[in-house]
PDB file of C-alpha atoms in Angstrom:
ATOM      1  CA  UNK A   1      41.511  11.131  20.126  1.00 43.00           C
ATOM      2  CA  UNK A   2      39.614  13.496  17.859  1.00 43.00           C
ATOM      3  CA  UNK A   3      36.199  12.034  18.703  1.00 44.00           C
ATOM      4  CA  UNK A   4      36.808  12.257  22.447  1.00 46.00           C
ATOM      5  CA  UNK A   5      38.106  15.821  22.204  1.00 45.00           C
ATOM      6  CA  UNK A   6      35.912  17.291  19.467  1.00 44.00           C
ATOM      7  CA  UNK A   7      36.111  21.101  19.766  1.00 42.00           C
ATOM      8  CA  UNK A   8      33.072  23.039  20.945  1.00 40.00           C
ATOM      9  CA  UNK A   9      32.157  26.479  19.628  1.00 42.00           C
ATOM     10  CA  UNK A  10      32.008  28.401  22.959  1.00 43.00           C
ATOM     11  CA  UNK A  11      35.189  30.486  22.803  1.00 49.00           C
ATOM     12  CA  UNK A  12      37.595  28.854  20.366  1.00 69.00           C
ATOM     13  CA  UNK A  13      40.661  28.330  22.570  1.00 87.00           C
ATOM     14  CA  UNK A  14      43.616  27.131  20.500  1.00 94.00           C
ATOM     15  CA  UNK A  15      44.289  24.236  22.863  1.00 97.00           C
ATOM     16  CA  UNK A  16      42.138  21.324  21.734  1.00 96.00           C
ATOM     17  CA  UNK A  17      41.509  20.045  25.252  1.00 97.00           C
ATOM     18  CA  UNK A  18      40.246  23.443  26.408  1.00 97.00           C
ATOM     19  CA  UNK A  19      38.155  23.699  23.228  1.00 96.00           C
ATOM     20  CA  UNK A  20      36.574  20.295  23.934  1.00 96.00           C
ATOM     21  CA  UNK A  21      35.236  21.430  27.324  1.00 96.00           C
ATOM     22  CA  UNK A  22      31.643  22.431  27.853  1.00 96.00           C
ATOM     23  CA  UNK A  23      31.105  26.163  28.236  1.00 96.00           C
ATOM     24  CA  UNK A  24      30.397  25.707  31.957  1.00 97.00           C
ATOM     25  CA  UNK A  25      33.575  23.678  32.535  1.00 98.00           C
ATOM     26  CA  UNK A  26      35.693  26.156  30.593  1.00 97.00           C
ATOM     27  CA  UNK A  27      34.117  28.963  32.646  1.00 97.00           C
ATOM     28  CA  UNK A  28      35.498  27.305  35.813  1.00 97.00           C
ATOM     29  CA  UNK A  29      39.037  27.533  34.402  1.00 98.00           C
ATOM     30  CA  UNK A  30      38.909  30.761  32.385  1.00 97.00           C
ATOM     31  CA  UNK A  31      39.461  33.245  35.278  1.00 97.00           C
ATOM     32  CA  UNK A  32      42.579  31.318  36.348  1.00 98.00           C
ATOM     33  CA  UNK A  33      44.204  30.736  32.945  1.00 98.00           C
ATOM     34  CA  UNK A  34      47.182  32.985  32.215  1.00 97.00           C
ATOM     35  CA  UNK A  35      48.812  33.201  28.757  1.00 97.00           C
ATOM     36  CA  UNK A  36      52.483  32.324  28.816  1.00 96.00           C
ATOM     37  CA  UNK A  37      55.335  32.211  26.300  1.00 96.00           C
ATOM     38  CA  UNK A  38      57.036  28.833  26.231  1.00 96.00           C
ATOM     39  CA  UNK A  39      60.742  29.188  25.431  1.00 96.00           C
ATOM     40  CA  UNK A  40      62.905  26.208  24.484  1.00 96.00           C
ATOM     41  CA  UNK A  41      63.974  24.203  27.573  1.00 95.00           C
ATOM     42  CA  UNK A  42      61.446  25.920  29.848  1.00 94.00           C
ATOM     43  CA  UNK A  43      60.785  23.478  32.672  1.00 95.00           C
ATOM     44  CA  UNK A  44      57.150  22.601  33.193  1.00 96.00           C
ATOM     45  CA  UNK A  45      57.767  19.759  35.641  1.00 96.00           C
ATOM     46  CA  UNK A  46      60.872  18.506  37.389  1.00 95.00           C
ATOM     47  CA  UNK A  47      61.139  14.913  38.586  1.00 94.00           C
ATOM     48  CA  UNK A  48      59.851  14.237  42.089  1.00 94.00           C
ATOM     49  CA  UNK A  49      59.113  17.909  42.748  1.00 97.00           C
ATOM     50  CA  UNK A  50      55.760  19.456  43.553  1.00 98.00           C
ATOM     51  CA  UNK A  51      53.760  20.473  40.467  1.00 98.00           C
ATOM     52  CA  UNK A  52      52.557  24.017  41.146  1.00 97.00           C
ATOM     53  CA  UNK A  53      51.170  24.790  37.684  1.00 98.00           C
ATOM     54  CA  UNK A  54      49.617  22.963  34.757  1.00 98.00           C
ATOM     55  CA  UNK A  55      50.089  24.104  31.144  1.00 98.00           C
ATOM     56  CA  UNK A  56      47.690  23.791  28.227  1.00 98.00           C
ATOM     57  CA  UNK A  57      49.879  24.093  25.103  1.00 97.00           C
ATOM     58  CA  UNK A  58      48.586  26.273  22.256  1.00 97.00           C
ATOM     59  CA  UNK A  59      51.689  26.135  20.044  1.00 97.00           C
ATOM     60  CA  UNK A  60      55.018  24.365  20.370  1.00 97.00           C
ATOM     61  CA  UNK A  61      55.869  20.941  21.749  1.00 97.00           C
ATOM     62  CA  UNK A  62      56.864  19.742  25.202  1.00 97.00           C
ATOM     63  CA  UNK A  63      58.746  16.518  25.911  1.00 97.00           C
ATOM     64  CA  UNK A  64      58.097  14.220  28.842  1.00 97.00           C
ATOM     65  CA  UNK A  65      61.424  12.560  29.694  1.00 97.00           C
ATOM     66  CA  UNK A  66      62.154   9.680  32.071  1.00 95.00           C
ATOM     67  CA  UNK A  67      65.599   9.499  33.682  1.00 88.00           C
ATOM     68  CA  UNK A  68      67.223   6.361  35.071  1.00 87.00           C
ATOM     69  CA  UNK A  69      69.624   6.286  38.053  1.00 86.00           C
ATOM     70  CA  UNK A  70      72.550   5.883  35.608  1.00 89.00           C
ATOM     71  CA  UNK A  71      71.467   9.193  33.987  1.00 86.00           C
ATOM     72  CA  UNK A  72      70.071   7.465  30.889  1.00 92.00           C
ATOM     73  CA  UNK A  73      67.161   9.479  29.523  1.00 93.00           C
ATOM     74  CA  UNK A  74      64.258   8.436  27.312  1.00 94.00           C
ATOM     75  CA  UNK A  75      61.449  10.516  25.887  1.00 94.00           C
ATOM     76  CA  UNK A  76      58.205   8.884  27.008  1.00 95.00           C
ATOM     77  CA  UNK A  77      55.685  11.414  25.724  1.00 95.00           C
ATOM     78  CA  UNK A  78      54.998  14.564  23.758  1.00 97.00           C
ATOM     79  CA  UNK A  79      52.522  17.323  24.539  1.00 97.00           C
ATOM     80  CA  UNK A  80      51.248  19.660  21.859  1.00 96.00           C
ATOM     81  CA  UNK A  81      48.124  21.740  21.483  1.00 96.00           C
ATOM     82  CA  UNK A  82      45.980  18.640  21.931  1.00 96.00           C
ATOM     83  CA  UNK A  83      46.835  18.343  25.599  1.00 96.00           C
ATOM     84  CA  UNK A  84      48.263  19.478  28.873  1.00 98.00           C
ATOM     85  CA  UNK A  85      51.011  18.883  31.394  1.00 97.00           C
ATOM     86  CA  UNK A  86      50.237  17.910  34.967  1.00 96.00           C
ATOM     87  CA  UNK A  87      48.835  14.438  34.479  1.00 96.00           C
ATOM     88  CA  UNK A  88      49.818  13.622  38.064  1.00 97.00           C
ATOM     89  CA  UNK A  89      47.573  16.478  39.233  1.00 98.00           C
ATOM     90  CA  UNK A  90      44.606  15.100  37.270  1.00 98.00           C
ATOM     91  CA  UNK A  91      45.244  11.705  38.879  1.00 97.00           C
ATOM     92  CA  UNK A  92      45.230  13.218  42.373  1.00 96.00           C
ATOM     93  CA  UNK A  93      48.981  13.454  42.916  1.00 96.00           C
ATOM     94  CA  UNK A  94      51.330  16.398  43.076  1.00 96.00           C
ATOM     95  CA  UNK A  95      54.591  15.002  41.637  1.00 96.00           C
ATOM     96  CA  UNK A  96      55.811  13.152  38.568  1.00 94.00           C
ATOM     97  CA  UNK A  97      58.868  10.926  38.267  1.00 94.00           C
ATOM     98  CA  UNK A  98      59.530  12.533  34.861  1.00 95.00           C
ATOM     99  CA  UNK A  99      60.783  15.867  33.555  1.00 96.00           C
ATOM    100  CA  UNK A 100      58.586  17.892  31.228  1.00 97.00           C
ATOM    101  CA  UNK A 101      60.106  20.756  29.279  1.00 97.00           C
ATOM    102  CA  UNK A 102      59.670  22.675  26.047  1.00 98.00           C
ATOM    103  CA  UNK A 103      61.418  21.228  22.968  1.00 97.00           C
ATOM    104  CA  UNK A 104      59.862  23.541  20.368  1.00 97.00           C
ATOM    105  CA  UNK A 105      59.073  27.077  21.516  1.00 97.00           C
ATOM    106  CA  UNK A 106      55.468  28.163  21.560  1.00 97.00           C
ATOM    107  CA  UNK A 107      52.840  29.445  23.928  1.00 96.00           C
ATOM    108  CA  UNK A 108      50.126  28.194  26.186  1.00 97.00           C
ATOM    109  CA  UNK A 109      47.827  28.803  29.096  1.00 97.00           C
ATOM    110  CA  UNK A 110      49.037  28.319  32.675  1.00 98.00           C
ATOM    111  CA  UNK A 111      46.791  27.505  35.625  1.00 98.00           C
ATOM    112  CA  UNK A 112      47.790  26.912  39.238  1.00 98.00           C
ATOM    113  CA  UNK A 113      47.467  23.229  40.132  1.00 98.00           C
ATOM    114  CA  UNK A 114      45.304  24.124  43.143  1.00 98.00           C
ATOM    115  CA  UNK A 115      42.848  25.996  40.881  1.00 98.00           C
ATOM    116  CA  UNK A 116      42.631  23.031  38.510  1.00 98.00           C
ATOM    117  CA  UNK A 117      41.953  20.721  41.476  1.00 98.00           C
ATOM    118  CA  UNK A 118      39.160  23.020  42.697  1.00 98.00           C
ATOM    119  CA  UNK A 119      37.565  23.063  39.249  1.00 98.00           C
ATOM    120  CA  UNK A 120      37.789  19.269  38.979  1.00 98.00           C
ATOM    121  CA  UNK A 121      36.182  18.934  42.411  1.00 98.00           C
ATOM    122  CA  UNK A 122      33.359  21.232  41.289  1.00 98.00           C
ATOM    123  CA  UNK A 123      32.634  19.453  37.992  1.00 98.00           C
ATOM    124  CA  UNK A 124      32.386  15.733  37.367  1.00 98.00           C
ATOM    125  CA  UNK A 125      32.250  16.378  33.599  1.00 98.00           C
ATOM    126  CA  UNK A 126      35.536  18.301  33.724  1.00 98.00           C
ATOM    127  CA  UNK A 127      37.172  15.563  35.793  1.00 98.00           C
ATOM    128  CA  UNK A 128      35.878  12.952  33.330  1.00 98.00           C
ATOM    129  CA  UNK A 129      37.206  14.805  30.274  1.00 98.00           C
ATOM    130  CA  UNK A 130      40.654  15.281  31.826  1.00 98.00           C
ATOM    131  CA  UNK A 131      40.802  11.628  32.869  1.00 98.00           C
ATOM    132  CA  UNK A 132      39.946  10.618  29.281  1.00 97.00           C
ATOM    133  CA  UNK A 133      42.875  12.747  28.129  1.00 97.00           C
ATOM    134  CA  UNK A 134      45.165  10.999  30.647  1.00 96.00           C
ATOM    135  CA  UNK A 135      44.005   7.623  29.332  1.00 96.00           C
ATOM    136  CA  UNK A 136      44.652   8.668  25.725  1.00 95.00           C
ATOM    137  CA  UNK A 137      48.067  10.114  26.660  1.00 94.00           C
ATOM    138  CA  UNK A 138      49.113   6.949  28.446  1.00 90.00           C
TER     139      UNK A 138
END
């Protein structure tokens, strides 16, 4: 993933995905990004519930967990400072079948899902970069 998400020098965000954006794409997001502390077990996404915010991790680790009807759970992904939550939002949806929550406390940047959608609609290069991240994550 490092070649796809090579950091740029425009503002040095600690999240590698934000750092890989062009200055103009990052400028679309910057006014809407809010720093947030990420405590252990903080929910980022709940299964089959509307995703209202997307998080770009700067420190810490989040787990993406699938649950079966018999309550069996399996971790299906990890998110660190290389990525973001809200893959369903990038793909045009507003819900995930999985839970995403903090496993190792840290911090990140929060953006409302509607603001991320607006920025993606305004910039094909931003949409393309985020879709490349989704492909790498999957």
